[in-house]
Amino acid sequence: MKHVLVLGAGQLARMMSLAGAPLNIKISAFDVRSENIVHPLTLEVLGNGLEHAIAEADVITAEFEHIPLDVLAICEKSGKFLPSTDAIKAGGDRRIEKGLLDSAGVKNAKYAVINTRTDFDAAIAHVGLPMVLKSALGGYDGKGQWRLKTLDDVDAIWTEMAECIAESESQAIVAEEFVPFQREVSLVGARNKQGELAIYPLAENVHTDGVLTLSTAIDEPELQAQAAQMFTAVAESLDYVGVLALEFFDVNGQLLVNEIAPRVHNSGHWTQQGADTCQFENHLRAVCDMPLGSTQAIRATSMVNILGEDTLPEAVHSLSGCHVHWYGKDKRAGRKMGHINVTANDKAALKAQLVALSELLDEAAFPALKPAAEAL
Ligand code: ATP
Ligand code: MG
C-alpha cells in the first residue's frame, strides 16, 4: 500500500483516489482553504494536519497550481514532492511559464510583461493590437483577462488592470498577441523518473465563455507529432515526473502553446473511458515510480462538462456509451459539477451519440453541445 498526499481537494484529487484504489494507492487530500487533511471522496476531515500528513505520505503531489508558496516549500523540503516546485510555479505564474516556453524553444504567442502604465504602452508597441491581457497569477477558466482591440479602450482597461496589479505585491499582467486560431487542442501525457514518456492522443477542445465545455480525442498524426515534440521539450526541461498538460492554438496546422498545466487536466478526462489507462492512473504510476500504462485510445470518445447543474435526466443513463462522473459538489452557477464521457465505435457514431445526448439535456444548461457535436 502506497500513500499519496495530494495538495488540493477537488475533483482531480477525487478521481486520482478512484483510479488509485485498484493499485492499492491510498490518497489523502490537503484542502488549501480550510488547511485540513480530508478524505478525497467524502471530504471527511482526517488526521492531525499538514505536517503529520507530509510525514505519513510516501509521495506528495498536487491537483492544481495555485498553491501557497509556504505550503509548497515544506512539501519540497520533505523530498517527496513531485512533479517539482519549479513545475508548479511555471503553471501558476504566466511570467515564469512564458520564460520556460521560450527557453525550451517551444512556439508561443508574442508577449510582454506589464507592471506600470509605461510598460503597458511599451507592450502595445511590441505586441500590437488586438491583444489579450492576462493576470500573471491566479487566472483560471478565462478569469482575470481583458481583450484590447482599439486604443480608445486603453484608459478604461488600464484602470481595471492597475487595480488587479495593486491587489498583491507579486501580481503583474502578461500582454499577449491575439492569436487568430482555427481551433484549440491539448495534449496530456506522463513522464516517469526514468524519463520514459506516455503521451495520449490530442484532444480538440471547445470553450464557452472561457470555460471548457467539450473535449474530443482526435487522431491526426501530423499534429500529434508536432504536439508531442513540444510536450517532450517542456517535460524534459522541467525534468518532469507525473502527468503534464499543454494547451495549444492551432493556426493553419501550426501549433502555438497557450499554456501548460502541471497536473491532470480537464481535457484529459475522456481517458477514463477512451484510453487503455486513464490520466489519473498514469499520474499515480509516474509519481509512485511504477511503469507507465498504455495511453492508446480504445474507442472514439468525447467529454462533456456539466456546469452549474446537479441533476441530469434519467434517460442519459440509458444512452449507450454514456458515463456520468459527478464530483459530489454543492451546486453553484457555472461551477464544474461533473462530466459525461461519451464513447462509440467510430467518429460518426460518436457524433450521433453526442447529438442524441444534446437532445436529452436542457439546452440552457448545455448551450454549446449541439452545435459543437454537429460540427465534429
Ligand atoms: P484555463 O485555466 O481554464 O485553461 P485560463 O484562465 O488559464 O484558462 P487561458 O487558457 O490562457 O486562460 O485563456 C482562456 C481562453 O481564452 C483560451 O482557451 C482561448 O480561447 C482564449 N485565449 C487566451 N489567450 C488567447 C490569445 N493570445 N489569443 C486568442 N485567444 C486567446
Ligand atoms: Mg487555458
CSV table of C-alpha atoms and ligand atoms in Angstrom, one decimal:
chain,number,residue,atom,x,y,z
A,1,MET,CA,0.0,0.0,0.0
A,2,LYS,CA,1.4,3.4,-1.1
A,3,HIS,CA,0.1,6.6,0.4
A,4,VAL,CA,-0.1,9.7,-1.8
A,5,LEU,CA,-0.9,13.2,-0.3
A,6,VAL,CA,-2.5,15.5,-2.9
A,7,LEU,CA,-2.4,19.3,-2.5
A,8,GLY,CA,-5.9,20.4,-3.3
A,9,ALA,CA,-9.1,18.5,-2.5
A,10,GLY,CA,-11.3,19.0,-5.6
A,11,GLN,CA,-12.5,16.7,-8.3
A,12,LEU,CA,-9.0,15.9,-9.6
A,13,ALA,CA,-7.9,14.5,-6.2
A,14,ARG,CA,-11.2,12.6,-6.1
A,15,MET,CA,-10.6,11.0,-9.5
A,16,MET,CA,-7.0,10.2,-8.5
A,17,SER,CA,-8.4,8.4,-5.5
A,18,LEU,CA,-10.8,6.4,-7.6
A,19,ALA,CA,-8.0,5.4,-10.0
A,20,GLY,CA,-5.5,4.6,-7.2
A,21,ALA,CA,-7.7,2.2,-5.3
A,22,PRO,CA,-7.2,-0.8,-7.6
A,23,LEU,CA,-3.5,-0.3,-7.3
A,24,ASN,CA,-3.6,-0.2,-3.5
A,25,ILE,CA,-2.6,3.5,-3.7
A,26,LYS,CA,-4.3,5.4,-0.9
A,27,ILE,CA,-5.0,9.2,-1.4
A,28,SER,CA,-5.5,11.9,1.2
A,29,ALA,CA,-6.0,15.5,0.2
A,30,PHE,CA,-5.0,18.8,1.6
A,31,ASP,CA,-7.8,21.3,1.4
A,32,VAL,CA,-5.9,24.6,0.8
A,33,ARG,CA,-8.7,26.8,2.0
A,34,SER,CA,-9.6,25.1,5.3
A,35,GLU,CA,-6.0,23.8,5.7
A,36,ASN,CA,-7.4,20.4,6.7
A,37,ILE,CA,-6.4,17.0,5.5
A,38,VAL,CA,-9.5,15.4,4.1
A,39,HIS,CA,-10.7,12.1,2.5
A,40,PRO,CA,-10.8,12.9,-1.2
A,41,LEU,CA,-14.2,11.2,-1.7
A,42,THR,CA,-16.1,12.1,1.4
A,43,LEU,CA,-14.2,15.3,2.4
A,44,GLU,CA,-14.3,14.0,6.0
A,45,VAL,CA,-11.5,15.6,8.0
A,46,LEU,CA,-8.7,13.1,8.6
A,47,GLY,CA,-5.5,13.2,10.7
A,48,ASN,CA,-3.6,15.8,12.5
A,49,GLY,CA,-2.8,18.5,9.9
A,50,LEU,CA,-0.4,19.0,7.1
A,51,GLU,CA,3.0,18.4,8.9
A,52,HIS,CA,1.7,15.0,10.1
A,53,ALA,CA,0.3,14.1,6.7
A,54,ILE,CA,3.6,15.0,5.0
A,55,ALA,CA,5.5,12.7,7.4
A,56,GLU,CA,3.0,9.9,6.8
A,57,ALA,CA,3.0,10.1,2.9
A,58,ASP,CA,5.2,8.2,0.6
A,59,VAL,CA,4.7,10.8,-2.2
A,60,ILE,CA,3.2,14.3,-2.3
A,61,THR,CA,1.7,15.7,-5.5
A,62,ALA,CA,-0.7,18.5,-6.5
A,63,GLU,CA,-4.0,18.8,-8.3
A,64,PHE,CA,-3.7,22.5,-9.0
A,65,GLU,CA,-1.0,25.1,-9.4
A,66,HIS,CA,-2.3,27.9,-7.2
A,67,ILE,CA,-0.7,26.6,-4.0
A,68,PRO,CA,0.6,28.9,-1.3
A,69,LEU,CA,4.3,29.2,-1.5
A,70,ASP,CA,4.9,28.3,2.2
A,71,VAL,CA,3.0,25.0,1.7
A,72,LEU,CA,5.0,24.2,-1.4
A,73,ALA,CA,8.2,25.0,0.4
A,74,ILE,CA,7.5,22.5,3.3
A,75,CYS,CA,6.4,19.8,0.8
A,76,GLU,CA,9.6,20.3,-1.3
A,77,LYS,CA,11.7,20.1,1.9
A,78,SER,CA,10.3,16.6,2.6
A,79,GLY,CA,12.0,15.4,-0.6
A,80,LYS,CA,8.7,13.7,-1.5
A,81,PHE,CA,7.1,16.3,-3.8
A,82,LEU,CA,6.5,15.6,-7.5
A,83,PRO,CA,6.5,17.0,-10.1
A,84,SER,CA,8.6,19.8,-8.6
A,85,THR,CA,8.2,23.3,-7.2
A,86,ASP,CA,9.5,24.8,-10.4
A,87,ALA,CA,6.9,23.0,-12.4
A,88,ILE,CA,4.1,24.2,-10.1
A,89,LYS,CA,5.4,27.8,-10.3
A,90,ALA,CA,5.6,27.6,-14.1
A,91,GLY,CA,1.9,26.6,-14.2
A,92,GLY,CA,0.8,29.2,-11.7
A,93,ASP,CA,2.7,32.3,-12.9
A,94,ARG,CA,2.4,33.3,-16.6
A,95,ARG,CA,5.7,35.2,-16.5
A,96,ILE,CA,7.6,32.0,-15.5
A,97,GLU,CA,5.5,29.9,-17.9
A,98,LYS,CA,6.4,32.2,-20.9
A,99,GLY,CA,10.1,32.2,-19.9
A,100,LEU,CA,10.0,28.4,-19.7
A,101,LEU,CA,8.4,28.0,-23.1
A,102,ASP,CA,11.0,30.4,-24.7
A,103,SER,CA,13.9,28.6,-23.1
A,104,ALA,CA,12.6,25.2,-24.2
A,105,GLY,CA,12.3,26.5,-27.7
A,106,VAL,CA,8.6,26.0,-27.9
A,107,LYS,CA,6.5,28.3,-30.1
A,108,ASN,CA,4.1,30.6,-28.1
A,109,ALA,CA,2.3,33.9,-28.6
A,110,LYS,CA,4.4,37.0,-28.6
A,111,TYR,CA,4.2,38.7,-25.2
A,112,ALA,CA,5.3,41.5,-22.8
A,113,VAL,CA,5.1,41.8,-19.0
A,114,ILE,CA,3.3,44.9,-17.6
A,115,ASN,CA,3.8,46.4,-14.2
A,116,THR,CA,3.3,50.1,-14.9
A,117,ARG,CA,1.4,52.3,-17.4
A,118,THR,CA,4.7,52.9,-19.2
A,119,ASP,CA,5.1,49.1,-19.6
A,120,PHE,CA,1.5,49.0,-21.0
A,121,ASP,CA,2.4,51.5,-23.7
A,122,ALA,CA,5.6,49.6,-24.5
A,123,ALA,CA,3.6,46.3,-24.6
A,124,ILE,CA,1.2,47.8,-27.2
A,125,ALA,CA,4.1,48.9,-29.3
A,126,HIS,CA,5.8,45.5,-29.0
A,127,VAL,CA,2.8,43.1,-29.2
A,128,GLY,CA,0.4,45.1,-31.3
A,129,LEU,CA,-3.4,45.1,-31.4
A,130,PRO,CA,-5.6,43.3,-30.8
A,131,MET,CA,-4.1,41.8,-27.6
A,132,VAL,CA,-5.2,39.6,-24.7
A,133,LEU,CA,-4.2,40.7,-21.3
A,134,LYS,CA,-3.9,38.1,-18.5
A,135,SER,CA,-3.1,38.4,-14.8
A,136,ALA,CA,0.2,36.7,-14.1
A,137,LEU,CA,-1.0,35.0,-11.0
A,138,GLY,CA,-4.3,33.3,-10.1
A,139,GLY,CA,-6.1,33.1,-13.5
A,140,TYR,CA,-8.3,30.2,-14.4
A,141,ASP,CA,-11.3,29.5,-16.7
A,142,GLY,CA,-10.7,32.8,-18.5
A,143,LYS,CA,-10.9,34.9,-15.3
A,144,GLY,CA,-8.5,37.8,-14.8
A,145,GLN,CA,-8.4,38.6,-18.6
A,146,TRP,CA,-9.0,41.6,-20.8
A,147,ARG,CA,-9.2,42.0,-24.6
A,148,LEU,CA,-7.8,45.2,-26.0
A,149,LYS,CA,-9.0,45.9,-29.6
A,150,THR,CA,-8.6,49.6,-30.1
A,151,LEU,CA,-6.5,52.4,-28.5
A,152,ASP,CA,-9.8,54.0,-27.3
A,153,ASP,CA,-10.1,51.4,-24.6
A,154,VAL,CA,-6.6,51.7,-23.2
A,155,ASP,CA,-7.5,54.1,-20.3
A,156,ALA,CA,-10.5,52.0,-19.2
A,157,ILE,CA,-8.6,48.7,-19.3
A,158,TRP,CA,-5.6,50.3,-17.5
A,159,THR,CA,-7.9,51.4,-14.6
A,160,GLU,CA,-9.0,47.7,-14.1
A,161,MET,CA,-5.6,46.3,-14.7
A,162,ALA,CA,-3.9,48.7,-12.2
A,163,GLU,CA,-6.5,47.6,-9.6
A,164,CYS,CA,-5.6,44.0,-10.2
A,165,ILE,CA,-1.8,44.7,-10.1
A,166,ALA,CA,-2.3,46.6,-6.8
A,167,GLU,CA,-4.0,43.5,-5.1
A,168,SER,CA,-0.7,41.9,-4.4
A,169,GLU,CA,2.9,42.8,-4.5
A,170,SER,CA,3.8,39.9,-6.8
A,171,GLN,CA,0.9,40.4,-9.3
A,172,ALA,CA,1.5,41.7,-12.8
A,173,ILE,CA,-0.1,41.4,-16.3
A,174,VAL,CA,1.1,39.5,-19.3
A,175,ALA,CA,0.1,41.0,-22.6
A,176,GLU,CA,-0.2,38.5,-25.5
A,177,GLU,CA,-0.8,39.0,-29.2
A,178,PHE,CA,-4.3,37.8,-30.1
A,179,VAL,CA,-3.9,34.5,-31.9
A,180,PRO,CA,-6.3,34.0,-34.8
A,181,PHE,CA,-6.6,30.3,-34.3
A,182,GLN,CA,-9.0,27.9,-36.1
A,183,ARG,CA,-9.3,25.7,-33.0
A,184,GLU,CA,-7.9,24.7,-29.7
A,185,VAL,CA,-6.3,21.4,-28.9
A,186,SER,CA,-4.5,20.0,-25.9
A,187,LEU,CA,-2.0,17.2,-25.1
A,188,VAL,CA,-1.9,15.3,-21.9
A,189,GLY,CA,1.0,12.9,-21.1
A,190,ALA,CA,3.0,11.3,-18.4
A,191,ARG,CA,6.8,11.2,-17.7
A,192,ASN,CA,8.3,9.0,-15.1
A,193,LYS,CA,11.6,9.2,-13.1
A,194,GLN,CA,13.4,7.2,-15.8
A,195,GLY,CA,12.4,9.8,-18.3
A,196,GLU,CA,10.0,7.5,-20.1
A,197,LEU,CA,7.1,9.2,-21.8
A,198,ALA,CA,3.5,8.0,-22.3
A,199,ILE,CA,1.5,10.6,-24.4
A,200,TYR,CA,-2.2,10.5,-25.1
A,201,PRO,CA,-3.8,11.3,-28.4
A,202,LEU,CA,-4.6,15.1,-28.8
A,203,ALA,CA,-8.0,16.4,-27.7
A,204,GLU,CA,-9.9,19.0,-29.6
A,205,ASN,CA,-11.4,21.5,-27.2
A,206,VAL,CA,-14.5,23.8,-27.3
A,207,HIS,CA,-14.6,26.6,-24.8
A,208,THR,CA,-17.8,28.5,-24.0
A,209,ASP,CA,-17.3,31.9,-22.3
A,210,GLY,CA,-13.7,30.9,-21.4
A,211,VAL,CA,-14.7,27.5,-19.9
A,212,LEU,CA,-14.0,24.1,-21.4
A,213,THR,CA,-17.3,22.6,-22.5
A,214,LEU,CA,-16.5,19.7,-24.9
A,215,SER,CA,-13.3,17.8,-25.4
A,216,THR,CA,-12.9,15.1,-28.1
A,217,ALA,CA,-9.9,12.8,-28.7
A,218,ILE,CA,-8.6,13.1,-32.3
A,219,ASP,CA,-6.4,11.1,-34.5
A,220,GLU,CA,-4.2,13.5,-36.6
A,221,PRO,CA,-0.7,12.1,-36.9
A,222,GLU,CA,1.0,15.2,-38.2
A,223,LEU,CA,-0.4,17.5,-35.5
A,224,GLN,CA,0.2,14.8,-32.9
A,225,ALA,CA,3.9,14.6,-33.8
A,226,GLN,CA,4.2,18.4,-33.5
A,227,ALA,CA,2.5,18.5,-30.1
A,228,ALA,CA,4.5,15.5,-28.8
A,229,GLN,CA,7.7,17.2,-29.7
A,230,MET,CA,6.7,20.4,-27.8
A,231,PHE,CA,5.5,18.2,-24.9
A,232,THR,CA,8.8,16.4,-24.7
A,233,ALA,CA,10.8,19.7,-24.8
A,234,VAL,CA,8.7,21.1,-21.9
A,235,ALA,CA,8.7,17.9,-19.8
A,236,GLU,CA,12.4,17.4,-20.2
A,237,SER,CA,13.3,21.0,-19.4
A,238,LEU,CA,11.5,20.6,-16.1
A,239,ASP,CA,12.8,17.1,-15.5
A,240,TYR,CA,9.0,16.5,-15.0
A,241,VAL,CA,7.5,13.5,-13.2
A,242,GLY,CA,3.8,13.0,-13.4
A,243,VAL,CA,1.0,14.0,-15.8
A,244,LEU,CA,1.5,17.3,-17.6
A,245,ALA,CA,-0.9,19.0,-20.0
A,246,LEU,CA,-0.2,21.5,-22.8
A,247,GLU,CA,-2.9,23.7,-24.3
A,248,PHE,CA,-2.4,24.8,-27.9
A,249,PHE,CA,-3.8,27.1,-30.5
A,250,ASP,CA,-4.0,25.5,-34.0
A,251,VAL,CA,-3.2,28.2,-36.6
A,252,ASN,CA,-3.4,26.6,-40.0
A,253,GLY,CA,-1.9,23.4,-38.8
A,254,GLN,CA,0.9,25.2,-36.8
A,255,LEU,CA,0.7,24.8,-33.1
A,256,LEU,CA,1.5,27.5,-30.6
A,257,VAL,CA,1.4,26.6,-26.9
A,258,ASN,CA,-1.2,28.7,-25.0
A,259,GLU,CA,-0.4,27.4,-21.5
A,260,ILE,CA,0.8,24.5,-19.5
A,261,ALA,CA,-0.8,22.7,-16.5
A,262,PRO,CA,1.5,20.8,-14.3
A,263,ARG,CA,-1.2,18.2,-13.4
A,264,VAL,CA,-4.0,16.0,-14.7
A,265,HIS,CA,-6.3,18.2,-16.8
A,266,ASN,CA,-10.0,18.6,-17.6
A,267,SER,CA,-9.3,17.9,-21.3
A,268,GLY,CA,-7.9,14.5,-20.3
A,269,HIS,CA,-11.0,13.2,-18.5
A,270,TRP,CA,-12.0,11.4,-21.7
A,271,THR,CA,-9.2,8.9,-21.0
A,272,GLN,CA,-11.3,7.4,-18.2
A,273,GLN,CA,-13.4,5.6,-20.8
A,274,GLY,CA,-11.5,6.2,-24.0
A,275,ALA,CA,-7.9,5.2,-23.3
A,276,ASP,CA,-6.3,2.0,-22.1
A,277,THR,CA,-5.0,3.7,-18.9
A,278,CYS,CA,-6.6,6.9,-17.7
A,279,GLN,CA,-4.6,10.0,-16.9
A,280,PHE,CA,-5.3,9.7,-13.1
A,281,GLU,CA,-3.8,6.2,-13.0
A,282,ASN,CA,-0.8,7.3,-15.1
A,283,HIS,CA,-0.2,10.3,-12.9
A,284,LEU,CA,-0.1,8.0,-9.8
A,285,ARG,CA,2.1,5.4,-11.7
A,286,ALA,CA,4.6,8.1,-12.6
A,287,VAL,CA,4.8,9.7,-9.1
A,288,CYS,CA,4.9,6.3,-7.4
A,289,ASP,CA,7.8,5.2,-9.6
A,290,MET,CA,5.9,2.5,-11.4
A,291,PRO,CA,5.9,1.6,-15.2
A,292,LEU,CA,3.6,3.9,-17.2
A,293,GLY,CA,0.4,2.4,-18.6
A,294,SER,CA,-0.6,2.4,-22.3
A,295,THR,CA,-2.1,5.7,-23.5
A,296,GLN,CA,-3.7,4.2,-26.6
A,297,ALA,CA,-7.2,5.3,-27.5
A,298,ILE,CA,-9.5,2.3,-27.4
A,299,ARG,CA,-12.7,3.9,-28.9
A,300,ALA,CA,-13.9,7.2,-30.1
A,301,THR,CA,-14.6,9.4,-27.0
A,302,SER,CA,-15.8,12.9,-26.1
A,303,MET,CA,-16.1,14.6,-22.7
A,304,VAL,CA,-18.9,17.0,-21.9
A,305,ASN,CA,-18.5,19.2,-18.9
A,306,ILE,CA,-21.6,19.6,-16.6
A,307,LEU,CA,-21.5,23.2,-15.4
A,308,GLY,CA,-23.8,24.6,-12.6
A,309,GLU,CA,-26.2,21.6,-12.7
A,310,ASP,CA,-26.6,18.8,-10.1
A,311,THR,CA,-29.1,16.6,-11.8
A,312,LEU,CA,-29.4,15.1,-15.3
A,313,PRO,CA,-32.5,13.4,-16.9
A,314,GLU,CA,-32.6,9.7,-16.1
A,315,ALA,CA,-32.6,8.9,-19.8
A,316,VAL,CA,-28.9,9.9,-20.0
A,317,HIS,CA,-28.1,6.7,-18.2
A,318,SER,CA,-29.9,4.7,-20.8
A,319,LEU,CA,-27.9,6.1,-23.7
A,320,SER,CA,-25.3,3.6,-24.7
A,321,GLY,CA,-21.7,4.6,-24.2
A,322,CYS,CA,-22.6,7.4,-21.8
A,323,HIS,CA,-20.7,7.5,-18.5
A,324,VAL,CA,-21.6,10.1,-15.9
A,325,HIS,CA,-19.0,11.3,-13.4
A,326,TRP,CA,-20.3,13.6,-10.6
A,327,TYR,CA,-17.9,15.4,-8.3
A,328,GLY,CA,-20.1,15.5,-5.2
A,329,LYS,CA,-20.1,19.3,-5.1
A,330,ASP,CA,-22.7,21.8,-4.0
A,331,LYS,CA,-24.5,23.5,-6.9
A,332,ARG,CA,-23.3,26.9,-7.9
A,333,ALA,CA,-23.8,28.8,-11.1
A,334,GLY,CA,-21.2,27.9,-13.7
A,335,ARG,CA,-19.3,25.6,-11.3
A,336,LYS,CA,-17.7,22.4,-12.7
A,337,MET,CA,-20.1,19.8,-11.1
A,338,GLY,CA,-19.2,16.7,-13.2
A,339,HIS,CA,-18.7,15.5,-16.7
A,340,ILE,CA,-20.1,12.9,-19.1
A,341,ASN,CA,-17.8,10.7,-21.2
A,342,VAL,CA,-19.5,9.6,-24.4
A,343,THR,CA,-17.9,6.7,-26.3
A,344,ALA,CA,-18.7,5.0,-29.6
A,345,ASN,CA,-17.0,2.6,-32.1
A,346,ASP,CA,-16.1,5.4,-34.5
A,347,LYS,CA,-16.3,9.1,-35.1
A,348,ALA,CA,-19.6,9.1,-37.0
A,349,ALA,CA,-21.3,7.0,-34.2
A,350,LEU,CA,-19.8,9.3,-31.6
A,351,LYS,CA,-21.2,12.4,-33.3
A,352,ALA,CA,-24.7,10.7,-33.4
A,353,GLN,CA,-24.5,9.9,-29.7
A,354,LEU,CA,-23.5,13.4,-28.8
A,355,VAL,CA,-26.4,14.8,-30.8
A,356,ALA,CA,-28.7,12.3,-29.1
A,357,LEU,CA,-27.3,13.4,-25.7
A,358,SER,CA,-27.8,17.1,-26.5
A,359,GLU,CA,-31.5,16.3,-27.3
A,360,LEU,CA,-32.0,14.8,-23.8
A,361,LEU,CA,-30.2,17.7,-22.0
A,362,ASP,CA,-31.6,21.1,-21.1
A,363,GLU,CA,-30.3,23.4,-23.9
A,364,ALA,CA,-29.9,26.4,-21.5
A,365,ALA,CA,-27.5,24.3,-19.4
A,366,PHE,CA,-25.6,22.9,-22.3
A,367,PRO,CA,-25.9,25.6,-25.0
A,368,ALA,CA,-22.7,24.7,-26.9
A,369,LEU,CA,-23.2,20.9,-27.1
A,370,LYS,CA,-25.5,20.5,-30.1
A,371,PRO,CA,-23.7,22.9,-32.4
A,372,ALA,CA,-20.3,21.6,-31.4
A,373,ALA,CA,-21.4,18.0,-31.9
A,374,GLU,CA,-22.8,18.8,-35.3
A,375,ALA,CA,-19.6,20.4,-36.3
A,376,LEU,CA,-17.5,17.3,-35.4
B,1,ATP,P1,-7.9,27.6,-18.0
B,1,ATP,O1,-7.0,27.6,-16.8
B,1,ATP,O2,-9.3,27.3,-17.7
B,1,ATP,O3,-7.4,26.9,-19.2
B,1,ATP,P2,-7.1,30.4,-18.2
B,1,ATP,O4,-8.0,31.3,-17.4
B,1,ATP,O5,-5.8,30.0,-17.6
B,1,ATP,O6,-8.0,29.1,-18.5
B,1,ATP,P3,-6.3,30.8,-20.9
B,1,ATP,O7,-6.3,29.3,-21.3
B,1,ATP,O8,-5.0,31.4,-21.1
B,1,ATP,O9,-6.9,31.1,-19.5
B,1,ATP,O10,-7.3,31.5,-21.8
B,1,ATP,C1,-8.7,31.1,-21.9
B,1,ATP,C2,-9.2,31.1,-23.3
B,1,ATP,O11,-9.1,32.4,-23.9
B,1,ATP,C3,-8.4,30.2,-24.2
B,1,ATP,O12,-8.8,28.9,-24.1
B,1,ATP,C4,-8.6,30.9,-25.6
B,1,ATP,O13,-9.9,30.5,-26.1
B,1,ATP,C5,-8.7,32.4,-25.3
B,1,ATP,N1,-7.3,33.0,-25.4
B,1,ATP,C6,-6.4,33.0,-24.5
B,1,ATP,N2,-5.3,33.6,-24.9
B,1,ATP,C7,-5.5,34.0,-26.2
B,1,ATP,C8,-4.7,34.6,-27.3
B,1,ATP,N3,-3.5,35.1,-27.1
B,1,ATP,N4,-5.3,34.8,-28.5
B,1,ATP,C9,-6.6,34.4,-28.7
B,1,ATP,N5,-7.4,33.8,-27.7
B,1,ATP,C10,-6.9,33.6,-26.5
B,2,MG,MG,-6.5,27.6,-20.6
